[in-house]
Coordinates of C-alpha atoms in Angstrom, one line a residue:
X1 CA -12.1 25.4 11.0
X2 CA -12.4 23.9 14.4
X3 CA -14.3 20.6 14.7
X4 CA -15.3 18.4 17.6
X5 CA -16.0 14.7 17.0
X6 CA -18.3 13.6 19.8
X7 CA -20.0 10.4 21.0
X8 CA -17.4 8.1 19.3
X9 CA -15.4 5.2 20.5
X10 CA -11.7 5.9 19.9
X11 CA -9.2 3.3 18.7
X12 CA -5.9 5.3 18.8
X13 CA -3.8 3.1 16.4
X14 CA -1.2 2.1 19.0
X15 CA -0.1 -1.6 19.3
X16 CA -2.1 -2.3 22.4
X17 CA -5.1 -0.1 21.5
X18 CA -8.3 -0.6 23.4
X19 CA -11.6 1.2 22.8
X20 CA -11.8 4.5 24.6
X21 CA -15.2 5.9 25.5
X22 CA -16.4 9.3 26.8
X23 CA -13.7 11.1 24.7
X24 CA -13.9 13.9 22.2
X25 CA -11.5 14.4 19.3
X26 CA -10.8 18.0 18.6
X27 CA -9.2 19.3 15.4
X28 CA -8.3 22.7 14.0
X29 CA -7.9 22.8 10.2
X30 CA -5.7 19.8 9.3
X31 CA -4.4 19.0 12.8
X32 CA -5.6 17.0 15.8
X33 CA -5.4 19.5 18.7
X34 CA -6.6 17.4 21.7
X35 CA -8.3 14.2 22.9
X36 CA -10.7 15.8 25.5
X37 CA -13.0 14.4 28.1
X38 CA -16.7 14.3 27.5
X39 CA -18.3 17.5 28.8
X40 CA -15.5 19.8 27.5
X41 CA -16.8 23.3 26.4
X42 CA -17.2 23.1 22.6
X43 CA -18.1 26.7 22.0
X44 CA -16.7 27.7 18.6
X45 CA -16.5 24.2 17.3
X46 CA -18.5 22.5 14.5
X47 CA -19.8 19.4 16.3
X48 CA -19.9 16.1 14.4
X49 CA -21.8 13.5 16.4
X50 CA -20.6 10.0 15.7
X51 CA -23.5 8.3 17.4
X52 CA -21.5 5.6 19.0
X53 CA -19.4 4.7 16.0
X54 CA -15.7 3.7 16.1
X55 CA -13.1 6.4 15.2
X56 CA -9.6 5.3 14.3
X57 CA -6.6 6.5 12.2
X58 CA -6.9 6.4 8.5
X59 CA -5.3 3.3 6.8
X60 CA -1.9 3.5 5.2
X61 CA -1.2 1.5 2.1
X62 CA 2.5 1.0 1.6
X63 CA 2.4 -0.7 -1.9
X64 CA 0.3 1.1 -4.5
X65 CA 0.4 1.4 -8.3
X66 CA -1.9 4.3 -9.1
X67 CA -1.9 3.5 -12.8
X68 CA -4.2 0.4 -12.4
X69 CA -7.8 -0.2 -11.3
X70 CA -7.5 -3.9 -10.6
X71 CA -10.0 -5.0 -13.1
X72 CA -9.1 -8.5 -14.3
X73 CA -8.6 -9.1 -18.0
X74 CA -9.6 -12.1 -20.0
X75 CA -6.2 -12.2 -21.7
X76 CA -2.8 -10.8 -20.7
X77 CA -2.3 -7.1 -21.6
X78 CA 0.8 -5.7 -23.3
X79 CA 1.4 -3.1 -20.6
X80 CA 4.5 -1.6 -22.2
X81 CA 2.6 -1.0 -25.5
X82 CA -0.3 0.6 -23.6
X83 CA 2.0 3.0 -21.7
X84 CA 3.8 4.0 -25.0
X85 CA 0.3 4.8 -26.5
X86 CA -0.7 6.7 -23.4
X87 CA 2.4 8.9 -23.5
X88 CA 2.4 9.4 -27.2
X89 CA 0.4 12.6 -27.3
X90 CA -0.8 15.4 -24.9
X91 CA -4.5 14.3 -25.1
X92 CA -3.9 10.7 -24.0
X93 CA -1.5 11.8 -21.3
X94 CA -4.1 14.2 -19.9
X95 CA -6.8 11.5 -19.9
X96 CA -4.4 9.0 -18.2
X97 CA -3.5 11.5 -15.6
X98 CA -7.1 12.2 -14.7
X99 CA -7.6 8.4 -14.4
X100 CA -4.6 8.2 -12.0
X101 CA -6.2 11.0 -9.9
X102 CA -9.5 9.2 -9.9
X103 CA -7.8 6.0 -8.7
X104 CA -6.2 7.9 -5.9
X105 CA -9.6 9.2 -4.9
X106 CA -10.9 5.6 -4.7
X107 CA -8.1 4.9 -2.2
X108 CA -9.3 7.8 -0.1
X109 CA -13.0 6.7 -0.3
X110 CA -11.8 3.2 0.8
X111 CA -10.4 4.6 4.0
X112 CA -6.8 5.0 3.0
X113 CA -5.4 8.4 4.0
X114 CA -1.7 7.8 3.0
X115 CA -0.3 5.8 0.2
X116 CA 3.3 4.9 -0.9
X117 CA 3.5 4.5 -4.7
X118 CA 6.1 2.0 -6.0
X119 CA 5.9 2.2 -9.7
X120 CA 3.9 4.5 -12.0
X121 CA 3.6 6.2 -15.3
X122 CA 6.0 9.0 -16.1
X123 CA 5.8 11.7 -13.4
X124 CA 2.0 11.2 -12.7
X125 CA 2.4 10.1 -9.1
X126 CA 4.4 13.1 -8.0
X127 CA 2.0 15.4 -9.9
X128 CA -0.9 13.7 -8.2
X129 CA 0.8 14.0 -4.8
X130 CA 1.3 17.8 -5.3
X131 CA -2.2 18.4 -6.5
X132 CA -3.6 16.5 -3.5
X133 CA -1.4 18.5 -1.1
X134 CA -2.7 21.7 -2.6
X135 CA -6.3 20.6 -2.3
X136 CA -6.9 20.6 -6.0
X137 CA -8.0 16.9 -6.0
X138 CA -9.4 14.5 -3.4
X139 CA -6.7 12.0 -2.7
X140 CA -4.7 10.6 0.2
X141 CA -1.3 11.9 1.3
X142 CA 1.2 10.4 -1.2
X143 CA 4.8 9.2 -1.0
X144 CA 5.7 8.8 -4.6
X145 CA 8.4 6.8 -6.5
X146 CA 7.1 7.5 -10.0
X147 CA 8.7 5.0 -12.5
X148 CA 10.6 2.1 -11.0
X149 CA 13.9 0.9 -12.3
X150 CA 13.9 -2.5 -14.0
X151 CA 16.0 -4.2 -16.7
X152 CA 15.2 -5.4 -20.2
X153 CA 12.8 -8.4 -19.8
X154 CA 12.5 -7.5 -16.1
X155 CA 9.4 -7.0 -14.0
X156 CA 7.1 -4.3 -15.4
X157 CA 9.8 -3.1 -17.8
X158 CA 8.5 -0.4 -20.1
X159 CA 5.2 0.1 -18.2
X160 CA 5.6 1.4 -14.6
X161 CA 9.3 0.8 -14.7
X162 CA 12.2 1.9 -17.0
X163 CA 14.3 -0.9 -18.5
X164 CA 17.9 0.1 -17.7
X165 CA 20.3 -1.7 -20.0
X166 CA 23.3 -0.9 -17.8
X167 CA 24.2 0.5 -14.4
X168 CA 24.9 3.8 -16.0
X169 CA 21.3 3.9 -17.4
X170 CA 19.9 2.9 -14.0
X171 CA 21.8 5.8 -12.4
X172 CA 20.5 8.2 -15.1
X173 CA 17.0 7.1 -14.3
X174 CA 17.7 7.7 -10.6
X175 CA 18.8 11.3 -11.4
X176 CA 15.7 11.8 -13.5
X177 CA 13.5 10.6 -10.6
X178 CA 15.3 13.1 -8.3
X179 CA 14.5 16.0 -10.6
X180 CA 10.8 14.9 -10.5
X181 CA 10.9 15.3 -6.7
X182 CA 10.2 11.6 -5.8
X183 CA 10.1 10.5 -2.2
X184 CA 11.7 7.1 -2.6
X185 CA 13.2 4.8 -5.2
X186 CA 11.8 1.5 -6.5
X187 CA 13.9 -1.3 -8.0
X188 CA 12.4 -4.4 -9.8
X189 CA 15.1 -6.9 -8.8
X190 CA 13.2 -10.2 -9.6
X191 CA 10.5 -11.3 -11.9
X192 CA 7.0 -12.1 -10.7
X193 CA 4.2 -14.6 -11.2
X194 CA 3.0 -13.6 -14.6
X195 CA 6.4 -12.9 -16.2
X196 CA 7.9 -16.3 -15.2
X197 CA 8.5 -18.4 -18.3
X198 CA 8.5 -21.8 -16.5
X199 CA 6.9 -23.6 -13.6
X200 CA 8.8 -23.2 -10.4
X201 CA 10.6 -20.0 -11.4
X202 CA 8.7 -17.0 -10.1
X203 CA 10.9 -14.3 -8.6
X204 CA 13.8 -15.2 -10.9
X205 CA 16.7 -12.8 -10.3
X206 CA 16.7 -10.2 -13.1
X207 CA 18.8 -7.3 -11.9
X208 CA 22.6 -7.7 -11.6
X209 CA 23.8 -7.3 -8.0
X210 CA 26.3 -4.7 -9.0
X211 CA 23.4 -2.5 -10.4
X212 CA 21.4 -2.9 -7.2
X213 CA 24.5 -1.8 -5.2
X214 CA 25.3 1.2 -7.4
X215 CA 21.7 2.5 -7.3
X216 CA 21.3 2.0 -3.6
X217 CA 24.6 3.7 -2.8
X218 CA 23.8 6.7 -4.9
X219 CA 20.2 6.8 -3.7
X220 CA 21.3 6.9 -0.1
X221 CA 23.8 9.6 -0.9
X222 CA 20.9 11.6 -2.3
X223 CA 18.8 10.9 0.8
X224 CA 16.4 8.4 -0.6
X225 CA 15.3 5.0 0.7
X226 CA 15.1 2.1 -1.8
X227 CA 12.2 -0.3 -2.0
X228 CA 12.6 -3.5 -4.1
X229 CA 10.2 -5.9 -5.7
X230 CA 11.6 -9.3 -4.7
X231 CA 9.7 -12.6 -4.8
X232 CA 12.4 -15.3 -4.3
X233 CA 14.9 -16.2 -1.6
X234 CA 17.8 -15.4 -3.9
X235 CA 16.4 -12.1 -4.8
X236 CA 15.8 -11.1 -1.2
X237 CA 19.4 -11.9 -0.4
X238 CA 20.8 -9.9 -3.3
X239 CA 18.6 -7.0 -2.3
X240 CA 19.6 -6.9 1.3
X241 CA 23.3 -7.6 0.6
X242 CA 23.4 -4.6 -1.7
X243 CA 21.6 -2.0 0.3
X244 CA 17.9 -2.2 -0.2
X245 CA 15.8 -0.7 2.6
X246 CA 12.5 -2.5 2.2
X247 CA 11.6 -5.9 0.6
X248 CA 8.3 -5.7 -1.2
X249 CA 6.4 -9.0 -1.2
X250 CA 9.2 -11.3 0.2
X251 CA 9.9 -15.0 0.1
X252 CA 10.7 -17.8 2.5
X253 CA 13.7 -17.0 4.8
X254 CA 16.6 -18.9 6.2
X255 CA 18.9 -17.9 9.1
X256 CA 21.2 -16.0 6.7
X257 CA 18.3 -13.9 5.4
X258 CA 17.0 -13.2 8.9
X259 CA 20.4 -11.9 9.8
X260 CA 20.7 -9.8 6.7
X261 CA 17.4 -8.1 7.5
X262 CA 18.7 -7.3 10.9
X263 CA 22.1 -6.1 9.8
X264 CA 20.6 -3.9 7.1
X265 CA 17.8 -2.6 9.4
X266 CA 15.4 -3.3 6.5
X267 CA 11.7 -4.0 6.7
X268 CA 9.3 -6.3 4.9
X269 CA 6.3 -4.9 3.1
X270 CA 3.9 -7.9 3.1
X271 CA 1.5 -8.1 0.1
X272 CA -0.8 -11.1 0.4
X273 CA -3.5 -9.8 -2.0
X274 CA -1.9 -10.0 -5.4
X275 CA -0.9 -13.7 -5.4
X276 CA -4.1 -15.0 -3.7
X277 CA -6.3 -15.1 -6.9
X278 CA -3.6 -17.0 -8.9
X279 CA -2.9 -19.4 -6.0
X280 CA -6.4 -20.1 -4.7
X281 CA -8.9 -19.3 -7.5
X282 CA -10.0 -22.1 -9.8
X283 CA -8.2 -21.5 -13.1
X284 CA -11.6 -21.5 -14.8
X285 CA -12.3 -18.3 -12.9
X286 CA -8.9 -16.7 -12.9
X287 CA -8.0 -17.6 -16.4
X288 CA -4.5 -18.5 -15.1
X289 CA -2.5 -21.1 -16.9
X290 CA -1.3 -24.2 -14.9
X291 CA 2.1 -22.5 -14.8
X292 CA 0.7 -19.3 -13.4
X293 CA -1.3 -21.1 -10.8
X294 CA 1.7 -23.2 -9.7
X295 CA 3.9 -20.1 -9.5
X296 CA 1.2 -18.2 -7.8
X297 CA 1.1 -20.7 -5.0
X298 CA 4.9 -20.5 -4.6
X299 CA 4.7 -16.7 -4.3
X300 CA 1.6 -16.7 -2.0
X301 CA 3.2 -19.2 0.4
X302 CA 6.5 -17.4 0.3
X303 CA 4.9 -14.0 1.1
X304 CA 2.9 -15.5 4.0
X305 CA 5.8 -17.5 5.4
X306 CA 8.1 -14.5 5.0
X307 CA 5.7 -12.4 7.1
X308 CA 5.4 -15.1 9.8
X309 CA 9.2 -15.5 10.0
X310 CA 9.7 -11.7 10.2
X311 CA 7.2 -11.3 13.0
X312 CA 8.7 -14.2 14.9
X313 CA 12.2 -12.7 14.6
X314 CA 11.6 -9.0 15.3
X315 CA 11.9 -7.9 11.7
X316 CA 9.6 -4.9 11.1
X317 CA 6.6 -5.7 8.9
X318 CA 4.4 -3.3 7.0
X319 CA 1.3 -3.9 4.8
X320 CA 0.5 -3.0 1.2
X321 CA -1.8 -4.7 -1.3
X322 CA -0.1 -4.2 -4.6
X323 CA -3.2 -2.4 -5.8
X324 CA -3.5 -2.3 -9.6
X325 CA -2.8 -6.0 -10.0
X326 CA -5.7 -8.1 -11.3
X327 CA -8.5 -8.4 -8.7
X328 CA -6.9 -5.8 -6.4
X329 CA -8.9 -2.7 -6.6
X330 CA -8.1 0.8 -5.3
X331 CA -10.9 0.7 -2.7
X332 CA -10.3 -2.5 -0.8
X333 CA -7.0 -2.2 1.1
X334 CA -9.0 -3.4 4.1
X335 CA -8.9 -6.9 2.7
X336 CA -5.1 -7.0 3.2
X337 CA -5.7 -6.6 6.9
X338 CA -8.2 -9.5 6.9
X339 CA -5.7 -11.7 5.0
X340 CA -2.9 -10.7 7.4
X341 CA -5.1 -11.8 10.3
X342 CA -6.3 -15.0 8.6
X343 CA -3.1 -16.3 7.0
X344 CA -0.4 -14.9 9.3
X345 CA -2.3 -15.5 12.5
X346 CA -2.0 -11.9 13.9
X347 CA -4.8 -10.4 16.0
X348 CA -7.3 -7.9 14.6
X349 CA -5.7 -5.4 16.9
X350 CA -2.2 -6.0 15.5
X351 CA -3.4 -5.9 11.9
X352 CA -5.1 -2.5 12.5
X353 CA -2.0 -1.2 14.3
X354 CA 0.2 -2.4 11.4
X355 CA -1.9 -0.7 8.8
X356 CA -1.9 2.6 10.7
X357 CA 0.8 3.6 13.2
X358 CA 3.3 0.9 12.2
X359 CA 3.0 1.6 8.5
X360 CA 3.4 5.3 9.2
X361 CA 6.6 4.7 11.2
X362 CA 8.0 2.5 8.4
X363 CA 7.2 5.1 5.8
X364 CA 9.0 7.8 7.9
X365 CA 5.7 9.5 8.8
X366 CA 5.4 8.3 12.4
X367 CA 5.5 11.9 13.7
X368 CA 2.9 13.0 11.1
X369 CA 0.1 10.5 11.0
X370 CA -0.9 6.9 11.9
X371 CA -2.4 7.5 15.3
X372 CA -4.9 9.7 17.1
X373 CA -2.6 12.1 19.0
X374 CA -2.5 15.9 19.5
X375 CA -0.2 17.5 16.9
X376 CA -0.7 14.8 14.3
X377 CA -2.5 15.2 11.0
X378 CA -6.3 14.9 11.1
X379 CA -6.4 11.6 9.2
X380 CA -9.0 9.2 10.5
X381 CA -12.0 7.0 9.5
X382 CA -15.2 6.0 11.2
X383 CA -17.0 2.7 11.2
X384 CA -20.3 1.6 12.7
X385 CA -18.9 -1.7 14.0
X386 CA -15.7 -2.5 16.0
X387 CA -12.9 -3.7 13.7
X388 CA -11.1 -5.2 16.7
X389 CA -13.9 -7.7 16.7
X390 CA -14.3 -8.1 12.9
X391 CA -12.0 -6.4 10.4
X392 CA -14.7 -6.4 7.7
X393 CA -16.1 -3.5 9.7
X394 CA -13.6 -1.5 7.6
X395 CA -15.6 -2.3 4.4
X396 CA -18.3 0.2 5.1
X397 CA -17.3 3.6 6.3
X398 CA -19.3 6.4 7.8
X399 CA -16.6 9.1 7.5
X400 CA -13.2 9.6 6.0
X401 CA -11.1 12.6 7.1
X402 CA -7.7 13.3 5.4
X403 CA -5.7 16.3 6.4
X404 CA -8.8 17.7 8.0
X405 CA -10.9 17.4 4.9
X406 CA -14.1 15.5 5.6
X407 CA -15.9 13.0 3.3
X408 CA -19.2 11.8 4.7
X409 CA -20.6 8.5 3.7
X410 CA -17.8 7.7 1.2
X411 CA -19.0 5.4 -1.6
X412 CA -16.3 4.1 -3.8
X413 CA -17.4 2.6 -7.1
X414 CA -17.2 -1.1 -6.5
X415 CA -16.5 -4.0 -8.9
X416 CA -19.2 -6.4 -7.8
X417 CA -17.7 -9.3 -9.7
X418 CA -14.3 -8.9 -8.0
X419 CA -16.0 -8.4 -4.6
X420 CA -18.0 -11.6 -5.0
X421 CA -14.9 -13.6 -6.0
X422 CA -12.8 -12.4 -3.1
X423 CA -15.3 -12.4 -0.3
X424 CA -15.2 -16.1 0.3
X425 CA -11.5 -15.8 1.3
X426 CA -12.3 -13.4 4.2
X427 CA -13.7 -16.1 6.5

């Protein structure tokens, strides 16, 4: 199938992108073949007229949990008990897998054409990845970690991460993940906002440094990169000192931490979205306790300051939105770009570049996707308005194309209550 996308304004995804007019994007099957000049002979092509809309690379979300839909709950859930129930028999497993696939489809309908999962149920993420690659389901390209590795009482232990009681158990889980064909390894090194037991202790170190080191060394020997949930300065240092490749979330940095990032060659995956509701919502709305709100502010400020410091010191920064957390739905990754612009002070141009080409490069897919270039995958989205002027243009899409497969007028199922609560924080 050869297609020609005409009458569009191209934003190519590069760091200094500017709108390009009078160009035609040509594709064959799942690949971009050329950026041609207006007037090129289009005989043999299916012509898709964009009517002056903006065409840009599909978004790339580096921090996804496919097992959640982001719907807030009136009371805390026992996630470990829920996962045990899901996995207890073939029927519930099948239903849960279909839900995971439906959540992946919501990512796609929201304009995300590649995701990196960092903690999921059993082997659902790799299965979803493979079914999407075969065209059996509508979903983005997936880099999958399956279950993360945590410790008893650690972050997400028993739900989307396995609780390893010892280094030997952690290495056994690493071997199991390898047999499932994962693309990366995820460690839960610190706690988070909701599992902190006291005010002022979010991101408490949970995983022993020797376990971090052993898993990282073995994972690297096996050819895997290691991502780590870390939400405190101490946790970030332990992660970097012992071989982690990407810090997920982050915390305020000192000079020692800056140097550790550079020595390790690690990158920061900024996630502003998940802490925002706990830090900024009225507790009457969020249902958060005073402790949770206090800790949420610490994490929120730490994530923002970490990103600012990284950018100022040449440390690579990617974007993810920790989708699946309360209030973070599978269709609204675009909000993370808006927050990156608003709270970290980057330009709209830089936010879009980060969520496309930069994220692709950090995920190891820079030669595959992330920009509009001949030879790359046909992964792109179309908006009526210019996101370089207003990133909320990404909220309403005219077209999503992933690996050459076209979705016209994508319409993800929205949670109107969540949208209404989050919209005031876009301005």
